[in-house]
Amino acid sequence: MPASSRITRRGVLAGAAAGAITTSIVALGGWRIGQRPVLSPEASGAAGPQTGRTPLAIPPLNEGAVGPDGVREFALAAQAGTSAFLPGKQTPTWGYNGPFGGPTLRAAEDEQVRVSVRNDLDEVTTTHWHGMKLPALADGGPHQPIEPGETWTAEWTVEQPASTLWYHPHNHGTTEAHVYRGLAGLFLIDDAEPPQDSPLPREYGVDDIPLILSDRSFAADGSFAEQHRSAAGMLGDTILVNGTVAPEFIATRAQTRLRVLNGSTARSYRLQLDNGSLELVGTDSGLLPEPVMIDGITLTPGERAEVIVTLEPGDTVILRSAAHSLGLLGTTERASGTRDSFDILAIARDTDDDDSVGSPELADWVAAGGFLAAPFPADAEPDKRRTVTLQDSKINHRRMNMNRIDEVVTVGDRERWFITNEHFLPHNLHIHNARFRVHSIGGREPAAELRGWKDTVYAPPSRTVIVDVEFGTSTDPHLPYMFHCHLLQHEDQGMMAQFVVVQPGETAGPLDTPAIRDGGSHDSH
Ligand code: C2O
Ligand code: CU
Ligand code: CU
């Protein structure tokens, strides 16, 4: 449907379902975050007359092109530009192939992909494929710097099933700033052979909708303010969803799939719907075998969730972030914004569409024996146990050192990691080139929202999170992967460590990367 007809249909929606819309306007008051001044929907020049909201921006889909060699090729350019988030203000921003954010890349399991990234910025950056299993050379961490004017090319074979991954800078010491300025996009992986009769919504931008959440503060001139720092990092008073302030989405199908990424550098979200439960179908690194109904899901920076929203024609629901707890001391909770509650997105179903007639409901399909993903593997004894403790700016009592190999993983081993946050601040842990399942938290079974495939997990103070990790199949004794806290200020401060993956019996090291040769051989800070 072209954009113009969508706008016309919004008018129809407001006329025919005035009751529902009026109710939602009343419910829309809640943009206030914390005690700081916030932007009301009315303050936005693009505010629509019906719901008071701006149409949600959808990042462009980029499926690349398959060349004669059978490789699916993508081209990205990191560049500076300006974006209009506030009425009458231009905000200097960074983006991939545009002024802010980045295209949604899409490829399938078993495909070979090649992505070139040109750096049109005036400082060195990197591009990391978060959640991807791939050779260390292609990982895009701090060891693969892209100098201004240069192009870096990463190539790998997708070796994981359907999942919602993402990409962002990972430069040594400046990751937070580069992400905050706007560099982030999604990388969707499809199953090699998606179940043909699956009613899981999969039409990008129509019923399969990405939601990249981030928060920003603005200076008087409209630029991003980088000074609102808490112990967790930068907290903004304005929520951007795909770069849109106070957005609405007009659903044209009975079921809409939302792929939600916490792209904030510090803020934690508690996703809820204002009219009931969430139907969770996927977490960070893949789909659940079957949907599960949950009250809500907490996303700390870097985590993702896929949920299904079901609407009758004329219905409006609000996706919100509720006040929640990360199990911290009172004042520390504020550092992650957990006391804030606010609206994320209004989703209104068109009144005059009848796409719902006969449309299969996911729940019915599952009840009839359908499944979204392979069943989870049974618990098995790990081949290797590893302890990861988190302290102030440190992992296992050490700060990041680009020259040091902290851990050596043997390819094919199933590893059980015991992650303990020994600090009073919120931290999470993200492991590159891997996916994992949460075995237990503080000796208890994980909540339903944490039972899927993960690559990033929140680590509450004084408790041990036990995860069973499955690494990618590539090996390289000389090039490392990272594991780190995904609160990006903490990562930049040194809360990161390195591992290599080797063949059985192979000796690890020495590390040999351009970043080290070019003088990256210093301790961070
Ligand atoms: Cu999202 Cu090491 O990264
Ligand atoms: Cu990552
Ligand atoms: Cu941290």
Short mmCIF file of C-alpha atoms and ligand atoms in Angstrom, two decimals:
data_model
loop_
_atom_site.label_atom_id
_atom_site.label_comp_id
_atom_site.label_asym_id
_atom_site.label_seq_id
_atom_site.Cartn_x
_atom_site.Cartn_y
_atom_site.Cartn_z
CA MET A 1 0.00 0.00 0.00
CA PRO A 2 1.47 3.38 -0.95
CA ALA A 3 2.09 5.89 1.81
CA SER A 4 -0.56 8.31 0.54
CA SER A 5 -3.31 5.73 0.77
CA ARG A 6 -2.16 4.84 4.27
CA ILE A 7 -2.67 8.45 5.32
CA THR A 8 -6.13 8.51 3.76
CA ARG A 9 -7.00 5.36 5.62
CA ARG A 10 -6.00 7.01 8.86
CA GLY A 11 -8.77 9.51 8.20
CA VAL A 12 -11.20 6.67 7.65
CA LEU A 13 -10.02 5.07 10.84
CA ALA A 14 -10.63 8.19 12.89
CA GLY A 15 -14.08 8.72 11.43
CA ALA A 16 -15.38 5.21 11.79
CA ALA A 17 -13.82 4.36 15.12
CA ALA A 18 -13.96 7.66 16.89
CA GLY A 19 -14.67 6.02 20.21
CA ALA A 20 -11.56 3.88 20.20
CA ILE A 21 -9.34 6.71 19.03
CA THR A 22 -10.64 9.19 21.57
CA THR A 23 -9.86 6.72 24.29
CA SER A 24 -6.37 6.32 23.00
CA ILE A 25 -5.72 10.06 22.90
CA VAL A 26 -6.56 10.21 26.58
CA ALA A 27 -4.20 7.32 27.19
CA LEU A 28 -1.47 9.05 25.24
CA GLY A 29 -0.56 11.59 27.86
CA GLY A 30 2.29 9.50 29.17
CA TRP A 31 5.44 10.64 27.45
CA ARG A 32 6.96 12.02 30.63
CA ILE A 33 10.12 10.30 31.69
CA GLY A 34 11.59 10.96 35.10
CA GLN A 35 11.48 14.56 36.24
CA ARG A 36 13.06 16.19 33.22
CA PRO A 37 11.02 18.11 30.67
CA VAL A 38 9.84 15.92 27.86
CA LEU A 39 8.53 16.35 24.38
CA SER A 40 4.81 15.96 24.05
CA PRO A 41 3.36 14.60 20.81
CA GLU A 42 1.89 18.07 20.23
CA ALA A 43 5.39 19.50 20.14
CA SER A 44 6.14 17.46 17.05
CA GLY A 45 5.43 19.29 13.82
CA ALA A 46 4.43 16.06 12.13
CA ALA A 47 1.76 15.17 14.68
CA GLY A 48 -1.28 13.62 13.06
CA PRO A 49 -4.70 15.06 13.91
CA GLN A 50 -6.28 11.73 14.87
CA THR A 51 -3.99 10.07 17.35
CA GLY A 52 -1.62 12.96 17.91
CA ARG A 53 1.19 10.76 16.72
CA THR A 54 3.69 10.58 13.92
CA PRO A 55 3.65 7.68 11.47
CA LEU A 56 6.34 5.20 12.47
CA ALA A 57 9.41 5.32 10.23
CA ILE A 58 10.37 1.88 8.90
CA PRO A 59 14.06 1.40 8.08
CA PRO A 60 14.43 0.49 4.38
CA LEU A 61 14.77 -3.21 3.66
CA ASN A 62 18.04 -4.09 1.94
CA GLU A 63 18.26 -7.68 0.69
CA GLY A 64 21.48 -7.02 -1.18
CA ALA A 65 22.08 -8.73 -4.50
CA VAL A 66 23.28 -12.23 -5.25
CA GLY A 67 26.28 -12.01 -7.57
CA PRO A 68 27.48 -14.54 -10.17
CA ASP A 69 29.57 -16.20 -7.45
CA GLY A 70 26.38 -16.92 -5.51
CA VAL A 71 27.32 -14.56 -2.69
CA ARG A 72 24.68 -12.17 -1.36
CA GLU A 73 26.37 -8.77 -1.36
CA PHE A 74 25.51 -5.71 0.68
CA ALA A 75 27.11 -2.27 0.71
CA LEU A 76 27.00 0.03 3.69
CA ALA A 77 28.48 3.49 4.16
CA ALA A 78 28.79 5.06 7.62
CA GLN A 79 28.11 8.74 7.14
CA ALA A 80 27.23 11.98 8.89
CA GLY A 81 24.04 13.93 8.18
CA THR A 82 21.19 15.71 9.87
CA SER A 83 17.79 14.45 11.00
CA ALA A 84 14.57 16.21 11.94
CA PHE A 85 13.33 14.74 15.23
CA LEU A 86 12.04 18.02 16.69
CA PRO A 87 9.94 20.67 14.98
CA GLY A 88 12.11 23.32 13.40
CA LYS A 89 15.34 21.71 14.57
CA GLN A 90 18.01 19.84 12.66
CA THR A 91 19.97 17.30 14.68
CA PRO A 92 23.44 16.29 13.50
CA THR A 93 23.37 12.50 13.31
CA TRP A 94 25.25 9.50 11.96
CA GLY A 95 23.80 6.63 9.99
CA TYR A 96 24.47 3.83 7.53
CA ASN A 97 23.39 4.72 3.97
CA GLY A 98 21.42 7.65 5.39
CA PRO A 99 21.55 10.27 8.11
CA PHE A 100 20.33 8.06 11.01
CA GLY A 101 20.07 4.34 11.77
CA GLY A 102 20.62 1.96 8.92
CA PRO A 103 18.84 -0.30 6.44
CA THR A 104 17.46 -3.63 7.59
CA LEU A 105 19.69 -6.25 5.99
CA ARG A 106 18.19 -9.65 5.31
CA ALA A 107 19.72 -13.00 4.40
CA ALA A 108 18.96 -16.67 4.97
CA GLU A 109 20.65 -19.50 6.81
CA ASP A 110 23.29 -21.30 4.69
CA GLU A 111 23.74 -18.29 2.42
CA GLN A 112 27.14 -16.80 1.86
CA VAL A 113 27.09 -13.04 2.46
CA ARG A 114 29.58 -10.25 1.83
CA VAL A 115 29.15 -6.79 3.31
CA SER A 116 31.37 -3.87 2.43
CA VAL A 117 31.41 -0.98 4.86
CA ARG A 118 32.82 2.34 3.71
CA ASN A 119 33.75 4.84 6.39
CA ASP A 120 32.66 8.31 5.24
CA LEU A 121 33.04 9.70 8.77
CA ASP A 122 36.03 11.68 9.90
CA GLU A 123 37.01 9.23 12.60
CA VAL A 124 37.82 5.55 12.75
CA THR A 125 34.88 3.21 13.36
CA THR A 126 34.04 -0.48 13.05
CA THR A 127 30.87 -2.43 12.19
CA HIS A 128 30.01 -5.48 14.27
CA TRP A 129 27.29 -8.04 13.44
CA HIS A 130 25.73 -8.56 16.85
CA GLY A 131 24.52 -12.12 17.37
CA MET A 132 26.14 -13.52 14.25
CA LYS A 133 28.21 -16.69 14.29
CA LEU A 134 31.07 -15.96 11.92
CA PRO A 135 34.86 -15.97 11.50
CA ALA A 136 36.66 -13.60 13.88
CA LEU A 137 38.07 -11.76 10.87
CA ALA A 138 34.52 -10.75 9.88
CA ASP A 139 33.27 -9.96 13.39
CA GLY A 140 33.82 -6.21 13.13
CA GLY A 141 34.98 -5.71 16.69
CA PRO A 142 37.77 -3.37 17.83
CA HIS A 143 40.34 -5.42 15.88
CA GLN A 144 38.79 -4.54 12.51
CA PRO A 145 39.05 -0.71 12.45
CA ILE A 146 37.91 1.13 9.33
CA GLU A 147 39.92 4.31 8.80
CA PRO A 148 38.14 7.36 7.37
CA GLY A 149 37.79 6.98 3.61
CA GLU A 150 38.49 3.25 3.72
CA THR A 151 36.25 0.30 2.96
CA TRP A 152 36.26 -2.91 4.99
CA THR A 153 34.69 -6.07 3.63
CA ALA A 154 33.41 -8.91 5.76
CA GLU A 155 32.41 -12.27 4.36
CA TRP A 156 30.87 -15.31 5.98
CA THR A 157 28.35 -18.10 5.62
CA VAL A 158 25.22 -17.69 7.71
CA GLU A 159 25.20 -20.64 10.09
CA GLN A 160 22.15 -19.97 12.24
CA PRO A 161 18.38 -20.18 11.91
CA ALA A 162 15.79 -17.38 11.76
CA SER A 163 16.64 -14.57 14.17
CA THR A 164 16.66 -10.81 14.62
CA LEU A 165 20.28 -9.70 14.78
CA TRP A 166 21.69 -6.20 14.49
CA TYR A 167 24.81 -4.28 13.56
CA HIS A 168 26.54 -1.34 15.17
CA PRO A 169 29.99 0.19 15.72
CA HIS A 170 32.37 -1.52 18.14
CA ASN A 171 35.35 0.76 18.12
CA HIS A 172 37.82 0.57 20.98
CA GLY A 173 36.67 3.13 23.60
CA THR A 174 34.14 5.00 21.41
CA THR A 175 31.35 2.47 20.91
CA GLU A 176 28.84 4.38 23.04
CA ALA A 177 29.36 7.68 21.21
CA HIS A 178 29.12 6.10 17.76
CA VAL A 179 25.93 4.21 18.59
CA TYR A 180 24.43 7.25 20.33
CA ARG A 181 24.97 9.38 17.24
CA GLY A 182 22.76 6.94 15.37
CA LEU A 183 24.76 4.08 13.87
CA ALA A 184 22.62 0.94 14.26
CA GLY A 185 20.55 -1.31 12.01
CA LEU A 186 18.90 -4.73 12.02
CA PHE A 187 20.18 -7.86 10.29
CA LEU A 188 17.35 -10.35 9.85
CA ILE A 189 18.11 -14.00 9.29
CA ASP A 190 15.50 -16.23 7.70
CA ASP A 191 15.33 -20.00 7.92
CA ALA A 192 16.79 -21.78 4.91
CA GLU A 193 13.38 -23.37 4.47
CA PRO A 194 10.74 -21.44 6.38
CA PRO A 195 7.76 -23.61 7.31
CA GLN A 196 5.52 -22.90 4.32
CA ASP A 197 2.22 -22.93 6.13
CA SER A 198 3.42 -20.93 9.13
CA PRO A 199 1.11 -17.99 9.83
CA LEU A 200 3.99 -16.09 11.45
CA PRO A 201 3.79 -12.62 9.88
CA ARG A 202 6.76 -12.14 7.56
CA GLU A 203 5.98 -9.27 5.18
CA TYR A 204 8.49 -6.58 6.07
CA GLY A 205 6.99 -3.18 6.79
CA VAL A 206 3.45 -4.54 6.45
CA ASP A 207 2.96 -7.10 9.22
CA ASP A 208 6.62 -7.70 10.18
CA ILE A 209 7.73 -4.49 11.85
CA PRO A 210 11.11 -3.61 13.32
CA LEU A 211 11.15 -1.41 16.42
CA ILE A 212 14.58 -0.07 17.29
CA LEU A 213 14.23 1.65 20.65
CA SER A 214 16.62 4.31 21.80
CA ASP A 215 16.51 7.33 24.05
CA ARG A 216 18.08 10.73 23.57
CA SER A 217 18.30 14.12 25.17
CA PHE A 218 18.51 17.23 23.04
CA ALA A 219 20.42 20.47 23.53
CA ALA A 220 18.66 23.79 22.82
CA ASP A 221 20.04 23.86 19.28
CA GLY A 222 18.54 20.44 18.55
CA SER A 223 21.80 18.48 18.76
CA PHE A 224 21.98 15.28 20.82
CA ALA A 225 23.04 16.13 24.35
CA GLU A 226 25.69 13.69 25.46
CA GLN A 227 25.96 14.99 29.04
CA HIS A 228 23.04 13.27 30.82
CA ARG A 229 25.18 10.57 32.33
CA SER A 230 24.20 8.14 35.02
CA ALA A 231 26.32 5.33 36.41
CA ALA A 232 24.83 3.18 33.66
CA GLY A 233 25.51 5.61 30.80
CA MET A 234 23.54 8.17 28.84
CA LEU A 235 19.83 8.36 29.63
CA GLY A 236 17.63 10.42 27.34
CA ASP A 237 14.27 12.00 28.10
CA THR A 238 12.88 11.34 24.62
CA ILE A 239 12.20 7.89 23.18
CA LEU A 240 12.96 7.33 19.51
CA VAL A 241 11.39 4.33 17.78
CA ASN A 242 13.21 3.83 14.47
CA GLY A 243 14.05 7.51 14.93
CA THR A 244 10.38 8.56 15.30
CA VAL A 245 9.18 10.52 18.35
CA ALA A 246 5.71 9.52 19.62
CA PRO A 247 4.93 7.11 16.76
CA GLU A 248 1.84 5.28 15.63
CA PHE A 249 1.57 2.29 13.34
CA ILE A 250 -1.58 1.51 11.37
CA ALA A 251 -1.97 -2.27 11.20
CA THR A 252 -3.64 -3.70 8.13
CA ARG A 253 -3.57 -7.35 9.19
CA ALA A 254 -5.08 -9.16 12.16
CA GLN A 255 -1.64 -10.14 13.45
CA THR A 256 1.45 -7.95 13.45
CA ARG A 257 4.90 -9.16 14.39
CA LEU A 258 7.06 -6.64 16.24
CA ARG A 259 10.81 -7.23 16.31
CA VAL A 260 11.95 -5.07 19.19
CA LEU A 261 15.59 -4.18 19.78
CA ASN A 262 16.80 -2.28 22.82
CA GLY A 263 19.24 -0.09 20.92
CA SER A 264 19.77 2.22 23.89
CA THR A 265 23.23 2.46 25.34
CA ALA A 266 22.07 2.36 29.00
CA ARG A 267 18.26 2.34 29.41
CA SER A 268 16.33 -0.79 30.32
CA TYR A 269 12.75 -1.26 29.04
CA ARG A 270 9.87 -3.35 30.35
CA LEU A 271 7.62 -3.99 27.35
CA GLN A 272 3.91 -4.37 27.97
CA LEU A 273 0.70 -3.96 26.06
CA ASP A 274 -1.92 -1.75 27.69
CA ASN A 275 -4.69 -4.27 27.01
CA GLY A 276 -3.26 -7.57 28.14
CA SER A 277 -0.52 -10.10 27.64
CA LEU A 278 2.26 -10.22 25.11
CA GLU A 279 2.55 -13.17 22.77
CA LEU A 280 6.28 -13.83 22.71
CA VAL A 281 7.60 -15.76 19.69
CA GLY A 282 11.31 -15.00 19.77
CA THR A 283 14.21 -13.70 21.80
CA ASP A 284 17.71 -12.44 20.89
CA SER A 285 18.97 -15.31 18.78
CA GLY A 286 15.94 -17.09 17.46
CA LEU A 287 12.33 -18.14 17.55
CA LEU A 288 10.71 -20.12 20.31
CA PRO A 289 9.34 -23.52 19.27
CA GLU A 290 5.89 -22.16 20.12
CA PRO A 291 4.51 -18.81 21.33
CA VAL A 292 4.25 -18.13 25.03
CA MET A 293 1.97 -15.60 26.72
CA ILE A 294 3.80 -13.32 29.14
CA ASP A 295 2.87 -10.24 31.18
CA GLY A 296 5.83 -8.35 29.82
CA ILE A 297 9.48 -8.64 28.94
CA THR A 298 12.49 -6.72 30.20
CA LEU A 299 15.09 -5.72 27.63
CA THR A 300 18.46 -4.41 28.76
CA PRO A 301 20.74 -2.84 26.13
CA GLY A 302 21.33 -5.13 23.15
CA GLU A 303 18.52 -7.59 23.93
CA ARG A 304 15.67 -8.31 21.48
CA ALA A 305 12.16 -9.72 21.60
CA GLU A 306 9.73 -10.75 18.89
CA VAL A 307 6.07 -10.44 19.82
CA ILE A 308 2.76 -10.84 18.01
CA VAL A 309 0.01 -8.26 18.44
CA THR A 310 -3.52 -9.31 17.46
CA LEU A 311 -6.06 -6.59 16.68
CA GLU A 312 -9.66 -6.43 15.53
CA PRO A 313 -10.50 -3.75 12.98
CA GLY A 314 -10.82 -0.42 14.78
CA ASP A 315 -8.80 -1.53 17.84
CA THR A 316 -5.93 0.52 19.22
CA VAL A 317 -3.31 -0.77 21.64
CA ILE A 318 -0.34 0.94 23.20
CA LEU A 319 3.01 -0.77 23.49
CA ARG A 320 4.50 0.71 26.66
CA SER A 321 7.50 0.51 28.87
CA ALA A 322 6.45 0.03 32.48
CA ALA A 323 8.32 0.92 35.65
CA HIS A 324 10.23 -2.16 36.73
CA SER A 325 13.07 -3.39 38.87
CA LEU A 326 16.48 -4.73 37.95
CA GLY A 327 17.02 -5.93 41.52
CA LEU A 328 19.26 -2.99 42.38
CA LEU A 329 19.47 -0.61 45.33
CA GLY A 330 16.90 2.19 45.09
CA THR A 331 19.03 5.03 43.80
CA THR A 332 20.88 2.74 41.44
CA GLU A 333 17.65 1.66 39.75
CA ARG A 334 17.30 5.21 38.45
CA ALA A 335 20.59 4.86 36.56
CA SER A 336 18.92 2.49 34.10
CA GLY A 337 15.69 4.48 33.90
CA THR A 338 13.67 1.65 35.43
CA ARG A 339 11.42 4.05 37.38
CA ASP A 340 10.16 5.61 34.16
CA SER A 341 6.99 4.51 32.44
CA PHE A 342 6.07 5.77 29.01
CA ASP A 343 4.39 4.89 25.74
CA ILE A 344 6.51 3.40 22.97
CA LEU A 345 4.06 2.94 20.08
CA ALA A 346 0.34 3.21 19.37
CA ILE A 347 -0.84 0.43 17.08
CA ALA A 348 -4.24 1.03 15.47
CA ARG A 349 -5.99 -1.46 13.20
CA ASP A 350 -7.63 -0.02 10.15
CA THR A 351 -11.43 -0.25 10.33
CA ASP A 352 -12.04 -0.85 6.67
CA ASP A 353 -9.66 -3.65 5.89
CA ASP A 354 -10.89 -7.19 5.83
CA ASP A 355 -7.56 -8.99 5.57
CA SER A 356 -8.53 -10.73 8.77
CA VAL A 357 -11.25 -12.75 7.14
CA GLY A 358 -10.10 -16.33 7.38
CA SER A 359 -6.60 -15.30 8.48
CA PRO A 360 -5.01 -18.09 10.48
CA GLU A 361 -4.19 -17.35 14.07
CA LEU A 362 -0.78 -18.37 15.25
CA ALA A 363 -2.16 -19.94 18.39
CA ASP A 364 -4.59 -22.14 16.43
CA TRP A 365 -1.85 -23.23 14.08
CA VAL A 366 0.41 -24.16 16.97
CA ALA A 367 -2.43 -25.99 18.70
CA ALA A 368 -2.86 -27.99 15.48
CA GLY A 369 0.77 -29.16 15.74
CA GLY A 370 2.72 -26.38 14.00
CA PHE A 371 6.01 -25.23 15.46
CA LEU A 372 8.03 -22.06 14.80
CA ALA A 373 11.49 -23.45 15.44
CA ALA A 374 13.26 -26.67 16.30
CA PRO A 375 12.68 -27.79 19.88
CA PHE A 376 15.33 -26.71 22.38
CA PRO A 377 18.11 -29.24 22.93
CA ALA A 378 17.83 -31.28 26.11
CA ASP A 379 20.02 -30.26 29.03
CA ALA A 380 23.35 -32.01 28.75
CA GLU A 381 26.53 -32.03 30.78
CA PRO A 382 28.83 -29.31 29.43
CA ASP A 383 32.26 -30.10 28.02
CA LYS A 384 33.71 -27.08 29.79
CA ARG A 385 32.79 -24.77 32.67
CA ARG A 386 33.90 -21.14 32.79
CA THR A 387 33.50 -18.44 35.43
CA VAL A 388 32.84 -14.81 34.52
CA THR A 389 32.69 -12.26 37.33
CA LEU A 390 31.76 -8.64 36.79
CA GLN A 391 33.27 -5.77 38.77
CA ASP A 392 33.41 -1.99 38.31
CA SER A 393 34.74 -1.57 34.74
CA LYS A 394 36.24 -5.06 34.89
CA ILE A 395 35.59 -8.65 33.98
CA ASN A 396 37.32 -11.28 36.11
CA HIS A 397 39.10 -8.36 37.83
CA ARG A 398 40.78 -7.13 34.66
CA ARG A 399 40.09 -4.31 32.24
CA MET A 400 40.01 -4.90 28.52
CA ASN A 401 43.43 -5.27 26.94
CA MET A 402 43.49 -5.72 23.20
CA ASN A 403 46.74 -7.69 23.42
CA ARG A 404 45.53 -10.26 25.91
CA ILE A 405 43.69 -13.49 25.24
CA ASP A 406 41.43 -14.00 28.21
CA GLU A 407 39.77 -17.26 27.30
CA VAL A 408 40.38 -20.06 24.83
CA VAL A 409 37.37 -21.98 23.53
CA THR A 410 37.72 -25.29 21.73
CA VAL A 411 35.43 -25.43 18.73
CA GLY A 412 32.50 -27.79 19.15
CA ASP A 413 32.58 -27.72 22.95
CA ARG A 414 29.39 -27.03 24.82
CA GLU A 415 30.29 -24.52 27.50
CA ARG A 416 28.52 -23.63 30.71
CA TRP A 417 29.28 -20.07 31.84
CA PHE A 418 28.75 -18.99 35.44
CA ILE A 419 28.22 -15.22 35.30
CA THR A 420 28.20 -13.32 38.60
CA ASN A 421 27.72 -9.60 38.96
CA GLU A 422 29.83 -8.76 42.03
CA HIS A 423 29.10 -5.07 41.64
CA PHE A 424 26.12 -2.96 42.77
CA LEU A 425 25.51 -1.47 39.32
CA PRO A 426 23.42 -3.02 36.55
CA HIS A 427 25.44 -5.03 34.04
CA ASN A 428 24.63 -7.52 31.35
CA LEU A 429 26.80 -9.89 29.37
CA HIS A 430 26.93 -10.32 25.62
CA ILE A 431 29.03 -13.05 23.98
CA HIS A 432 30.10 -12.74 20.34
CA ASN A 433 29.93 -15.60 17.85
CA ALA A 434 27.55 -17.53 20.06
CA ARG A 435 24.04 -18.14 21.22
CA PHE A 436 23.12 -19.47 24.60
CA ARG A 437 20.23 -20.56 26.78
CA VAL A 438 19.77 -19.46 30.35
CA HIS A 439 20.05 -22.47 32.62
CA SER A 440 19.29 -20.70 35.91
CA ILE A 441 19.43 -17.37 37.70
CA GLY A 442 20.34 -17.36 41.38
CA GLY A 443 19.59 -21.09 41.48
CA ARG A 444 16.10 -20.67 40.02
CA GLU A 445 14.62 -21.51 36.67
CA PRO A 446 14.57 -18.52 34.35
CA ALA A 447 11.26 -16.73 33.77
CA ALA A 448 9.41 -17.62 30.56
CA GLU A 449 10.75 -14.49 28.82
CA LEU A 450 14.32 -15.77 29.27
CA ARG A 451 13.88 -19.35 28.05
CA GLY A 452 14.60 -18.72 24.39
CA TRP A 453 17.89 -18.38 22.52
CA LYS A 454 19.91 -15.45 23.83
CA ASP A 455 23.19 -13.67 23.13
CA THR A 456 22.87 -11.01 25.83
CA VAL A 457 21.61 -11.54 29.37
CA TYR A 458 21.05 -9.27 32.35
CA ALA A 459 23.19 -10.09 35.38
CA PRO A 460 21.54 -8.92 38.62
CA PRO A 461 23.89 -8.05 41.49
CA SER A 462 24.97 -10.86 43.80
CA ARG A 463 23.40 -13.65 41.82
CA THR A 464 24.86 -16.11 39.38
CA VAL A 465 23.37 -16.47 35.93
CA ILE A 466 24.26 -19.83 34.42
CA VAL A 467 24.12 -20.09 30.64
CA ASP A 468 24.80 -22.94 28.23
CA VAL A 469 26.72 -21.56 25.28
CA GLU A 470 26.95 -22.81 21.70
CA PHE A 471 29.72 -21.14 19.66
CA GLY A 472 30.10 -20.74 15.91
CA THR A 473 32.14 -23.23 13.89
CA SER A 474 35.00 -20.95 12.77
CA THR A 475 38.41 -21.08 14.37
CA ASP A 476 41.37 -18.70 14.41
CA PRO A 477 44.04 -18.83 17.09
CA HIS A 478 45.27 -15.30 16.26
CA LEU A 479 42.06 -13.28 16.11
CA PRO A 480 39.77 -12.73 19.09
CA TYR A 481 36.06 -12.29 19.72
CA MET A 482 34.67 -10.15 22.53
CA PHE A 483 32.44 -10.73 25.50
CA HIS A 484 31.36 -7.69 27.42
CA CYS A 485 28.78 -5.65 29.25
CA HIS A 486 26.41 -4.16 26.65
CA LEU A 487 25.83 -1.00 28.68
CA LEU A 488 28.13 0.73 26.24
CA GLN A 489 29.66 3.19 28.69
CA HIS A 490 30.83 0.18 30.70
CA GLU A 491 32.16 -1.54 27.59
CA ASP A 492 34.13 1.59 26.70
CA GLN A 493 35.46 1.82 30.26
CA GLY A 494 37.03 -1.61 29.88
CA MET A 495 34.31 -4.07 30.86
CA MET A 496 35.20 -6.33 27.98
CA ALA A 497 37.37 -9.40 27.46
CA GLN A 498 38.59 -11.49 24.55
CA PHE A 499 38.43 -15.13 23.56
CA VAL A 500 39.72 -17.11 20.64
CA VAL A 501 38.17 -20.26 19.23
CA VAL A 502 40.68 -22.97 18.30
CA GLN A 503 40.73 -26.49 16.92
CA PRO A 504 41.11 -29.26 19.50
CA GLY A 505 44.75 -29.29 20.63
CA GLU A 506 45.62 -26.07 18.78
CA THR A 507 47.68 -23.43 20.61
CA ALA A 508 46.09 -20.00 21.03
CA GLY A 509 47.87 -16.81 20.00
CA PRO A 510 49.79 -14.71 19.60
CA LEU A 511 47.16 -12.15 18.61
CA ASP A 512 47.89 -10.55 15.28
CA THR A 513 45.52 -7.83 14.10
CA PRO A 514 45.84 -4.45 12.40
CA ALA A 515 44.50 -2.75 15.51
CA ILE A 516 47.41 -4.08 17.56
CA ARG A 517 50.00 -3.31 14.89
CA ASP A 518 48.67 0.26 14.59
CA GLY A 519 49.13 0.98 18.26
CA GLY A 520 45.99 -0.35 19.87
CA SER A 521 48.20 -2.20 22.31
CA HIS A 522 47.28 -0.11 25.31
CA ASP A 523 45.10 -0.82 28.28
CA SER A 524 41.79 0.94 27.93
CA HIS A 525 41.72 4.10 30.08
CU1 C2O B 1 26.31 -5.52 20.26
CU2 C2O B 1 30.05 -6.67 21.21
O1 C2O B 1 28.20 -6.06 20.69
CU CU B 2 28.00 -8.68 19.48
CU CU B 3 27.85 -2.82 32.82
#
